[in-house]
Coordinates of C-alpha atoms in Angstrom, one line a residue:
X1 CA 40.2 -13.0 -111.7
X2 CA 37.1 -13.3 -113.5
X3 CA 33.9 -12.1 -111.9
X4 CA 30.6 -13.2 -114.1
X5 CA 28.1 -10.2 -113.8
X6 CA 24.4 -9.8 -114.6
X7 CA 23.6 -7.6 -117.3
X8 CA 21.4 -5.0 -117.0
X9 CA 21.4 -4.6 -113.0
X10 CA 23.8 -3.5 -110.4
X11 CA 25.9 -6.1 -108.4
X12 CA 28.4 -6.3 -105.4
X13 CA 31.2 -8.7 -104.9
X14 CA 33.7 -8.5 -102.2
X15 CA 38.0 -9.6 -103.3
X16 CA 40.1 -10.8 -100.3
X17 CA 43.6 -9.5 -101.0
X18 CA 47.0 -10.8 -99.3
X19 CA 48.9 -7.4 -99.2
X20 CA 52.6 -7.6 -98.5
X21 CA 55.0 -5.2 -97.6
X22 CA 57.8 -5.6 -99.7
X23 CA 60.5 -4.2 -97.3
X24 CA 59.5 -6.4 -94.0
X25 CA 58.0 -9.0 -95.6
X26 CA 55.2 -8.9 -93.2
X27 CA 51.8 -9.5 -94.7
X28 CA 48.2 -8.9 -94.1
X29 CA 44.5 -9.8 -95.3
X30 CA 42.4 -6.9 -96.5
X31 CA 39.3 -7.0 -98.4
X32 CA 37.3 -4.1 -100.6
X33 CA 33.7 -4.2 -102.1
X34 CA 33.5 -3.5 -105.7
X35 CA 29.9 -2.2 -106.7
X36 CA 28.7 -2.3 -110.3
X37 CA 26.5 0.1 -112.2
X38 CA 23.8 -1.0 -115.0
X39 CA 24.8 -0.6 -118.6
X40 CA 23.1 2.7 -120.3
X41 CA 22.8 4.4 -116.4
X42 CA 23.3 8.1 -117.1
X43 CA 23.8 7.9 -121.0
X44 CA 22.3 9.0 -124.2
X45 CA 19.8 7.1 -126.7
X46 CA 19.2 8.1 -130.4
X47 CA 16.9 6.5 -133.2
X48 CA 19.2 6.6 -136.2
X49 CA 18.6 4.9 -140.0
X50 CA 15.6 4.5 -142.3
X51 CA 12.2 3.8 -141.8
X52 CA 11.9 0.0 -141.7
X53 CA 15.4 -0.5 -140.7
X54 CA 15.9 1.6 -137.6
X55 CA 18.3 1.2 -134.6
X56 CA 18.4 2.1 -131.0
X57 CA 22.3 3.6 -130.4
X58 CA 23.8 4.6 -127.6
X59 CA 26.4 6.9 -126.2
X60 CA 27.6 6.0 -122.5
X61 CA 30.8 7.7 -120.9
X62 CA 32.3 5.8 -117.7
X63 CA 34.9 8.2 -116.4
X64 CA 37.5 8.3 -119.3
X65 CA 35.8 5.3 -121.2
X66 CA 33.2 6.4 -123.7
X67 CA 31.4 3.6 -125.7
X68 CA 29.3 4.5 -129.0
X69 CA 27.1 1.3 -130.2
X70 CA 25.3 1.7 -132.7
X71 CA 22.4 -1.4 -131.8
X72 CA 22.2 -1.0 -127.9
X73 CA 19.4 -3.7 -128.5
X74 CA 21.5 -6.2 -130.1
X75 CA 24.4 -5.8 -127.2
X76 CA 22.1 -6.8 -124.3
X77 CA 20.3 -9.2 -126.7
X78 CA 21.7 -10.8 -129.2
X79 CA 19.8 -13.3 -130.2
X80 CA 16.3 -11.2 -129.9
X81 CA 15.2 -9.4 -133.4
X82 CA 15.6 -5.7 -133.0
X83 CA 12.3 -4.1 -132.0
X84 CA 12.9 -0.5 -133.0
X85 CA 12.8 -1.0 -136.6
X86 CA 9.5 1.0 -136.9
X87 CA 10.3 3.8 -134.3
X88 CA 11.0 7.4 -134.8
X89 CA 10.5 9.5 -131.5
X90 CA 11.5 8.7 -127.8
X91 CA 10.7 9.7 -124.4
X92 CA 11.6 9.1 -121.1
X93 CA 9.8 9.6 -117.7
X94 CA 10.6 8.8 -114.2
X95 CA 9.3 9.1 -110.5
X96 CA 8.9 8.6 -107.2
X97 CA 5.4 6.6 -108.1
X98 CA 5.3 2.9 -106.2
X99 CA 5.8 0.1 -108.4
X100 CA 2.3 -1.1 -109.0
X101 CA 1.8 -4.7 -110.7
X102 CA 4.1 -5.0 -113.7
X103 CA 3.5 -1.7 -115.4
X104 CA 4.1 1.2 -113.5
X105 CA 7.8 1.4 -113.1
X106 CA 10.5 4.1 -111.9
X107 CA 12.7 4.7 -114.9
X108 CA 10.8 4.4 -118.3
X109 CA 12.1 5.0 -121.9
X110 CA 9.2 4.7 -124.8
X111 CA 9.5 4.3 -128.0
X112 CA 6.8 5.7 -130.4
X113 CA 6.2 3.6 -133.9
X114 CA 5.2 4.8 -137.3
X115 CA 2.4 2.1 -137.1
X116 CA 1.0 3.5 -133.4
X117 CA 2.4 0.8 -131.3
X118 CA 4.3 2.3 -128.1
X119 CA 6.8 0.1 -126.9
X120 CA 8.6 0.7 -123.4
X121 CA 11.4 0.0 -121.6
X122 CA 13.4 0.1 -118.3
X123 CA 16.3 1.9 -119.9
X124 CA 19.1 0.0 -117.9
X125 CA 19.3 -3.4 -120.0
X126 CA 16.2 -2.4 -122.2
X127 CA 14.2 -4.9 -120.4
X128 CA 10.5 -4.5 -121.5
X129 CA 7.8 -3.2 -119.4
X130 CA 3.7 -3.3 -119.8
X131 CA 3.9 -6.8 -121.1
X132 CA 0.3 -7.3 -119.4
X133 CA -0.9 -4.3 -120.0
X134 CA -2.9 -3.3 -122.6
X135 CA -2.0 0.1 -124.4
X136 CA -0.6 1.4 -121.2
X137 CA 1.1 4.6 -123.4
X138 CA -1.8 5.5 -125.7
X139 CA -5.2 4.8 -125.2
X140 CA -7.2 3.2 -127.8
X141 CA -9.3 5.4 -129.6
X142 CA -12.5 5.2 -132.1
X143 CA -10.6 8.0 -133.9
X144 CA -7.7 6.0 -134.9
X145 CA -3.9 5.2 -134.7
X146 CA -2.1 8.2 -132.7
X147 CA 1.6 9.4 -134.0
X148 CA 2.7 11.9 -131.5
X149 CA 4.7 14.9 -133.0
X150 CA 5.5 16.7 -129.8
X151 CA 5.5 15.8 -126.3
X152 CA 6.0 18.5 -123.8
X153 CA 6.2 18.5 -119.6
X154 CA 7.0 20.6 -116.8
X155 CA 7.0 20.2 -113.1
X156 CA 8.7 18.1 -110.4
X157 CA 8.3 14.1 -110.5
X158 CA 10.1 14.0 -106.7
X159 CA 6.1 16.0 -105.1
X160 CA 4.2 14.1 -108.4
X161 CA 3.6 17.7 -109.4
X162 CA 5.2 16.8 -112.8
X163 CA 2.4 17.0 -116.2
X164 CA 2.7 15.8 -119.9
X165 CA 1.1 16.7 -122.7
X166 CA 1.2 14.5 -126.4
X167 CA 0.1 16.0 -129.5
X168 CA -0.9 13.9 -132.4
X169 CA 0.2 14.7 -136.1
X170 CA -3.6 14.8 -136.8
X171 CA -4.5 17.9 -134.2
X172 CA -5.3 15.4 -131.5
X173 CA -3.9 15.7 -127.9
X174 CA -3.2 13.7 -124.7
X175 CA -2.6 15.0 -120.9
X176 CA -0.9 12.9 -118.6
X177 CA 0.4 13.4 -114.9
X178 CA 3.2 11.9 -112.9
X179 CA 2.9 8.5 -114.6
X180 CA 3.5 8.3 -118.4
X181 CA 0.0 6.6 -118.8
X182 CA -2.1 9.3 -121.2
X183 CA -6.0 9.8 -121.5
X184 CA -8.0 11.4 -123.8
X185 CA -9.6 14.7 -122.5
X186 CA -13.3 14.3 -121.7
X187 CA -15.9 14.2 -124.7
X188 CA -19.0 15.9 -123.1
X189 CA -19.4 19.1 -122.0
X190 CA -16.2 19.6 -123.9
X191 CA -15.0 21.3 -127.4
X192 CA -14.8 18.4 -129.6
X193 CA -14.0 20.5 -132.6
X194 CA -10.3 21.1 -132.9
X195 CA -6.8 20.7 -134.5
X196 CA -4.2 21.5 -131.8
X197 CA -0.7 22.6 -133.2
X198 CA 1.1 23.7 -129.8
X199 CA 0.3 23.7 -126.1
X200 CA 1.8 24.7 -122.7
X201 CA 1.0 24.0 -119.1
X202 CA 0.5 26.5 -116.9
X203 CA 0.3 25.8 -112.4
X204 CA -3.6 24.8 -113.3
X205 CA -4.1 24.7 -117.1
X206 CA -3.1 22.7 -120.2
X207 CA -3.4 25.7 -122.5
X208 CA -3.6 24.9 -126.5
X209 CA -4.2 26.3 -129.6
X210 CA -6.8 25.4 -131.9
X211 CA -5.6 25.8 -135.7
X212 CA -8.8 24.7 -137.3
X213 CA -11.0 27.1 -135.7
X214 CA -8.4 29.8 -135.1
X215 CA -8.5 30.0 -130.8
X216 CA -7.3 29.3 -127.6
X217 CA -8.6 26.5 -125.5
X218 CA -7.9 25.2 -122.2
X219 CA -7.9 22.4 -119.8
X220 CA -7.5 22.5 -115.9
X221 CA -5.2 19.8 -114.7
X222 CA -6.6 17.3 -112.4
X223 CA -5.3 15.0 -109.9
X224 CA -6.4 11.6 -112.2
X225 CA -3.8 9.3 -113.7
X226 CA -4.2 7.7 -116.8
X227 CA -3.3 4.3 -115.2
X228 CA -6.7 2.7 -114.4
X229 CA -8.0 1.7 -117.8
X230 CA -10.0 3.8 -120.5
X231 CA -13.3 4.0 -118.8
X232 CA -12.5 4.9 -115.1
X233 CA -10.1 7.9 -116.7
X234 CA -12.6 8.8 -118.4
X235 CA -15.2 9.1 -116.2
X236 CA -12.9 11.2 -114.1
X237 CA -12.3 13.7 -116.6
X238 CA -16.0 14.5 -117.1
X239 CA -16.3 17.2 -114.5
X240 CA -13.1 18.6 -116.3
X241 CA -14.0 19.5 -120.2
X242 CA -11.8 21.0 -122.8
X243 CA -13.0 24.8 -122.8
X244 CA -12.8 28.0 -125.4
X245 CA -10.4 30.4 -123.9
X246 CA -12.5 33.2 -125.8
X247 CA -9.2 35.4 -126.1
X248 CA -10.3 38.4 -127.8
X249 CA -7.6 39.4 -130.7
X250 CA -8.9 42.4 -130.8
X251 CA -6.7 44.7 -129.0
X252 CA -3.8 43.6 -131.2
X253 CA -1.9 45.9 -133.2
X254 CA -2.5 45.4 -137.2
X255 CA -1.0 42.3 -138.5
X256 CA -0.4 40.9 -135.0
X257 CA -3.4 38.7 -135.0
X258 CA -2.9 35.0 -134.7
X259 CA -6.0 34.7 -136.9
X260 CA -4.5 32.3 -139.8
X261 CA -1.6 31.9 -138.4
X262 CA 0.3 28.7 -137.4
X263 CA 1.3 28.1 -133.3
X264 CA 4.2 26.4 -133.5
X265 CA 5.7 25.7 -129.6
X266 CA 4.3 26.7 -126.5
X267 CA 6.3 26.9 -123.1
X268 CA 5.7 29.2 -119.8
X269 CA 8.7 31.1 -118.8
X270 CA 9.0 30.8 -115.0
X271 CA 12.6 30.5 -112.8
X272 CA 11.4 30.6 -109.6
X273 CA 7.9 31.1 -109.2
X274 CA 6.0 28.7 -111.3
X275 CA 2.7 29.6 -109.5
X276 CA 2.6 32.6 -111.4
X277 CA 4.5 32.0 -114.7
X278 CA 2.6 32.5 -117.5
X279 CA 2.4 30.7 -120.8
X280 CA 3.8 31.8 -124.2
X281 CA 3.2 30.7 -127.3
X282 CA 5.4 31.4 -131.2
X283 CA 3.4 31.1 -134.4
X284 CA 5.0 31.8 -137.6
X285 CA 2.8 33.3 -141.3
X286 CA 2.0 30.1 -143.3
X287 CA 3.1 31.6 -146.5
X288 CA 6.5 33.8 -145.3
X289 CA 8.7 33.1 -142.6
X290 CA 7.6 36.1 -140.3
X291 CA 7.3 34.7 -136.6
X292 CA 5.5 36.1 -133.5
X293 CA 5.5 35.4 -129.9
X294 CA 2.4 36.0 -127.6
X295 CA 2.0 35.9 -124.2
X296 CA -1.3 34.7 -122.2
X297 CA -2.8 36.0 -118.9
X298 CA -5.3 34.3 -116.7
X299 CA -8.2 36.5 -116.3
X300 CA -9.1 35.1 -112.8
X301 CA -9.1 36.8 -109.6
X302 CA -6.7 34.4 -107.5
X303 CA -3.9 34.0 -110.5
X304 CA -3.7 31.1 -112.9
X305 CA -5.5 28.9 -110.2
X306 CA -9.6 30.3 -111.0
X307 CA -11.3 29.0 -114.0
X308 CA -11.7 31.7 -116.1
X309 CA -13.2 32.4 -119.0
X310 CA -16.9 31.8 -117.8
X311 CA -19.4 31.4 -120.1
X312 CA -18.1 33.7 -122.7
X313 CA -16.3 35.8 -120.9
X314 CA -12.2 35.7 -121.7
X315 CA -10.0 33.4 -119.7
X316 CA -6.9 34.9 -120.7
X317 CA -5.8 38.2 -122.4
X318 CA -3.4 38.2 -124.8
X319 CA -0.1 40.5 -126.5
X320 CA 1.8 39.9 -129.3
X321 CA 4.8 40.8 -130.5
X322 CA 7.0 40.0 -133.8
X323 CA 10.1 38.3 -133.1
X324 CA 12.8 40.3 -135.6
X325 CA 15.6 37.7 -136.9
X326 CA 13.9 34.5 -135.7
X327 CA 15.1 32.2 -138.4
X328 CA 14.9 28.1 -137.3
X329 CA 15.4 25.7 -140.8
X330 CA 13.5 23.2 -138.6
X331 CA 10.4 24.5 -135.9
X332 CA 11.1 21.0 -134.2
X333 CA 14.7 21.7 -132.9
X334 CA 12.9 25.1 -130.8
X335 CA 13.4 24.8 -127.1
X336 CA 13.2 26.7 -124.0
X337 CA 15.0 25.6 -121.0
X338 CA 13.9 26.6 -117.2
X339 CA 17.4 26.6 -115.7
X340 CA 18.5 29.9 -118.3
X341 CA 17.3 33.7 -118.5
X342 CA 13.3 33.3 -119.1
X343 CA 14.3 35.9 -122.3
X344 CA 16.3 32.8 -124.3
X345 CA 14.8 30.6 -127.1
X346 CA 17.2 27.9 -128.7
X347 CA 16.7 26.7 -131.7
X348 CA 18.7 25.4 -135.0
X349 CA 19.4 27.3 -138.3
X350 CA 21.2 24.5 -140.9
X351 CA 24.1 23.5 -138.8
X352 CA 24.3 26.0 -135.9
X353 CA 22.5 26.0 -132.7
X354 CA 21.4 29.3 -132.1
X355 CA 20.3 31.6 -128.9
X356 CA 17.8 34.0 -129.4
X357 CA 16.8 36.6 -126.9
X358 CA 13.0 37.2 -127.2
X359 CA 13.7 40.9 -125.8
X360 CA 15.6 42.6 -128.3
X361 CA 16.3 39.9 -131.1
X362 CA 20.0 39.4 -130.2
X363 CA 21.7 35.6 -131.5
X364 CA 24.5 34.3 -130.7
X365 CA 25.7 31.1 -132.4
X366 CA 26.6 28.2 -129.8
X367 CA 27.6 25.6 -131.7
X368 CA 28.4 24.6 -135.5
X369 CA 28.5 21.4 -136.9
X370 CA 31.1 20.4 -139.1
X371 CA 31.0 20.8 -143.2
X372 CA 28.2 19.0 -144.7
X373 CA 26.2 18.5 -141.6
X374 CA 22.7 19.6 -140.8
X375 CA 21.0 19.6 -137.6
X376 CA 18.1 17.2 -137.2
X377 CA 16.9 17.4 -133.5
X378 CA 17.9 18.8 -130.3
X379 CA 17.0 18.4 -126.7
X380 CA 18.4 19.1 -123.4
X381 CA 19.6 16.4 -121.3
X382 CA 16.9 17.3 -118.5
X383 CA 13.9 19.7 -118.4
X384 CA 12.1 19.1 -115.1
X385 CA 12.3 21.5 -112.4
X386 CA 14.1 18.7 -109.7
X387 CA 16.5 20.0 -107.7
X388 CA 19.3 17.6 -108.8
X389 CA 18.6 17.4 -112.3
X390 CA 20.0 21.6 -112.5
X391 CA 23.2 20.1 -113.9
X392 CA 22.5 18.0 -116.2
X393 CA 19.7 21.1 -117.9
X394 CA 22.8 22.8 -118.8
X395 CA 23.7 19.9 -121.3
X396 CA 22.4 19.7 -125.2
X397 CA 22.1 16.7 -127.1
X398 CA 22.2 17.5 -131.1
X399 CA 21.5 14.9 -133.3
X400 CA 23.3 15.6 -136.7
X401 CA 22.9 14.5 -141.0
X402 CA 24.6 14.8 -143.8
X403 CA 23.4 12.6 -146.7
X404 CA 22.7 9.2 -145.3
X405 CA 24.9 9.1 -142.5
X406 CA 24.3 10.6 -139.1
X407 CA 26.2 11.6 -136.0
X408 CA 25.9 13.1 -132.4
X409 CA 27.0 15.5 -130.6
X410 CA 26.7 17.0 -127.2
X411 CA 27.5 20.9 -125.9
X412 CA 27.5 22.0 -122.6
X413 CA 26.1 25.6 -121.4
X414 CA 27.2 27.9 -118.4
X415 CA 24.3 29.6 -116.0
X416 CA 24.3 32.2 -118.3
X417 CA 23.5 29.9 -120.8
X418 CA 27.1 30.5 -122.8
X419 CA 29.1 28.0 -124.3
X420 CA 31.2 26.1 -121.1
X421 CA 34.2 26.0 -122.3
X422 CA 35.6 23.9 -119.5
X423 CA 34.1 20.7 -121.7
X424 CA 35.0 20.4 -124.8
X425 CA 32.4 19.7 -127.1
X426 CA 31.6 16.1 -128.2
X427 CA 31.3 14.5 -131.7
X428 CA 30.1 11.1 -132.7
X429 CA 29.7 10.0 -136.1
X430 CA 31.1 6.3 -136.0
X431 CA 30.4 3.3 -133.3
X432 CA 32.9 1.8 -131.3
X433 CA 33.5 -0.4 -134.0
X434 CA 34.3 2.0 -136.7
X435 CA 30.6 1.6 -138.2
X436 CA 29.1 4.7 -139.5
X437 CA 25.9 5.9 -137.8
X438 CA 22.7 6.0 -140.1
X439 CA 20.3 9.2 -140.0
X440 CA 19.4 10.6 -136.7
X441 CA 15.6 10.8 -136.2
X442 CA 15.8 11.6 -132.2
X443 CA 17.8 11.8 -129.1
X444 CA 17.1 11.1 -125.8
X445 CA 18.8 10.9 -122.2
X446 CA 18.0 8.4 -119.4
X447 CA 19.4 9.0 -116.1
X448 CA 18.4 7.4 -112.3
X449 CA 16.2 9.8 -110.4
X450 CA 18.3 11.1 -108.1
X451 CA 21.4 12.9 -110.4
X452 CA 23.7 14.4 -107.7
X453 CA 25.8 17.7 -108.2
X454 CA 29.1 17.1 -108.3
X455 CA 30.8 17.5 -105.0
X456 CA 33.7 19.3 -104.4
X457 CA 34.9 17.1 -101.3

């Protein structure tokens, strides 16, 4: 029987059966629904091949089926001309928020171009979205194109209490909440003077650091989106300007200070109690690889939720401490995840994934790649705090190079953040087809909102 079914959406048929039994004779009509599921639900993205001639892949597993395509693009739409050619960094976002027009939608994956275009997508047929929306993404700005480097989030889409930051290769940086819509922190009143290198975001701040100038700064979050066009976000940030955190280094043990050094990634280790997690931040020397971790605390009276930092007073205090062993060959694969032990940074070092504990210095290697291979990116499959996203935390994507060709390959971690060896790792380095991947440049997992646990019934 052949069933024609829409691509990119799910679908439900009903089949009318004659079932027989083959000892009486005696036969009956049943019937059963079949439901569908979109293609790319629940599966993995990666940017892989040269700049100028780059492909969207994908990795989907159905059950015991997996599929590897190298051009997801070209497999929903074959007679469109790929799109992604430019691109080299993805992210996706999803919520709770109400569709609004034709832009704000549920389930958005973005793709960020080497030309500042943002292009996005409902992941589940790469349908676009924001065609009538002008730079819905990005804003424009009299400062020029914006190429993000690093794009960071933490809270829970399912309340809206989820927040993004975007940092621009050229020290810029972008805050966004709930809706993946960004704006430009507010000009006056604020500190216009900076060249941001990492950030972190606190229950009430966007906390960065300032390489040109050598400081802290900070931002309280505010209940604005992005959405509205340039001018009303604006005007709402006003009351809300980018502030000196006047740290004082001081107090710092010799050689500890972060004065000319480079901050690197920011993150706030919390578990439980977000309210009161506090940010931290890794530089490492410019000239030797010696890094450091320091850890910020709010100076206000009712916890991270007070402004601080009035006038020239200190917002947060600071300690440092140097982190013995610390040895990523890329700063762009570190990565802390909320669902581990708050003392556990990941990272990679050539081809293995390492854990290090931020305590005592201990590593332990999670995963190696096979001969020849170097690891290019990582990110786990989830980061938000949502309840039924715990699951899919504990999985790591690893995008992989050796030479021109690329591959992928995915590990899975126990609660206590060890290797699960009830799944075996994967390993793709060829399509369906028997095609060769090109270069990785960036993974990313798309997944419906609601990811349930697996049940035991």
């Amino acid at each position: 029987l052949d069933v024609d079914l829409p691509l990119g959406r799910d679908t439900s048929f009903t089949v009318l059966l004659r079932v027989q039994d083959q000892s009486t004779k005696l036969s009956r009509y049943a019937n059963f629904q079949v439901a569908t599921r979109p293609i790319f639900k629940n599966s993995l993205f990666f940017l892989h091949g040269s700049q100028g001639n780059v492909r969207l892949g994908n990795v989907e597993v159905v059950g015991a089926s997996t599929k590897v395509r190298s051009d997801a693009y070209k497999l929903v739409h074959p007679d469109a001309v790929n799109p992604f050619t430019k691109a080299y960094k993805l992210m996706f976002q999803y919520g709770l928020v109400s569709e609004r027009r034709d832009f704000v939608k549920r389930y958005n994956l973005i793709a960020f171009e080497t030309d500042g275009k943002v292009k996005t997508y409902d992941p589940f047929g790469l349908k676009p979205c924001f065609t009538n929306y002008r730079d819905f993404v990005v804003p424009q700005s009299d400062q020029g194109t914006f190429l993000p480097s690093k794009i960071g989030m933490v809270g829970d889409p399912s309340n809206q209490s989820d927040f993004y930051y975007m940092l621009g290769k050229d020290g810029r940086f972008l805050t966004a909440r709930t809706i993946p819509s960004f704006k430009t922190p507010a000009t006056e009143g604020s500190v216009s003077n900076y060249n941001v290198t990492a950030a972190a975001i606190t229950a009430s701040h966007f906390v960065l650091w300032d390489g040109r100038n050598n400081r802290f700064l900070y931002v309280s979050k505010d209940d604005g989106y992005g959405i509205w066009a340039e001018q009303q976000a604006y005007q709402a940030q006003l009351n809300n300007p980018v502030l000196d955190a006047h740290v004082d280094f001081s107090g710092l043990k010799e050689g500890l200070s972060p004065v000319g050094k480079k901050a690197i990634y920011g993150y706030i280790q919390y578990r439980e109690n977000y309210n009161k997690a506090t940010p931290y931040f890794i530089f490492r020397d410019k000239a030797a690889p010696n890094y450091y971790l320091y850890q910020l605390t709010s100076t206000a009276t009712d916890g991270d939720k007070g402004s601080g930092g009035n006038g020239d007073e200190p917002a947060y205090t600071i300690k440092g401490q140097k982190l013995e062993g610390f040895s990523p060959s890329s700063v762009a694969t570190i990565l802390y995840n909320t669902w581990f032990s708050t003392n556990y940074i990941f990272y990679a070092d050539g081809a293995d994934v390492v854990r290090y504990n931020v305590n005592n210095g201990d590593k332990a290697v999670l995963y190696s790649a096979p001969a020849g291979y170097t690891i290019a990116c990582m990110k786990f499959r989830s980061e938000d705090t949502f309840i039924y996203s715990t699951d899919l935390g504990r999985y790591l994507s690893i995008g992989l190079n050796n030479g021109a060709n690329g591959a992928i390959a995915e590990i899975k971690l126990n609660t206590a953040s060890d290797l699960d060896e009830t799944y075996a790792p994967r390993f793709y380095d060829k399509d369906s087809e028997g095609h060769k991947l090109g270069n990785i440049l960036d993974v990313q997992f798309v997944r419906e909102y609601s990811y349930a646990l697996p049940s035991n019934k």
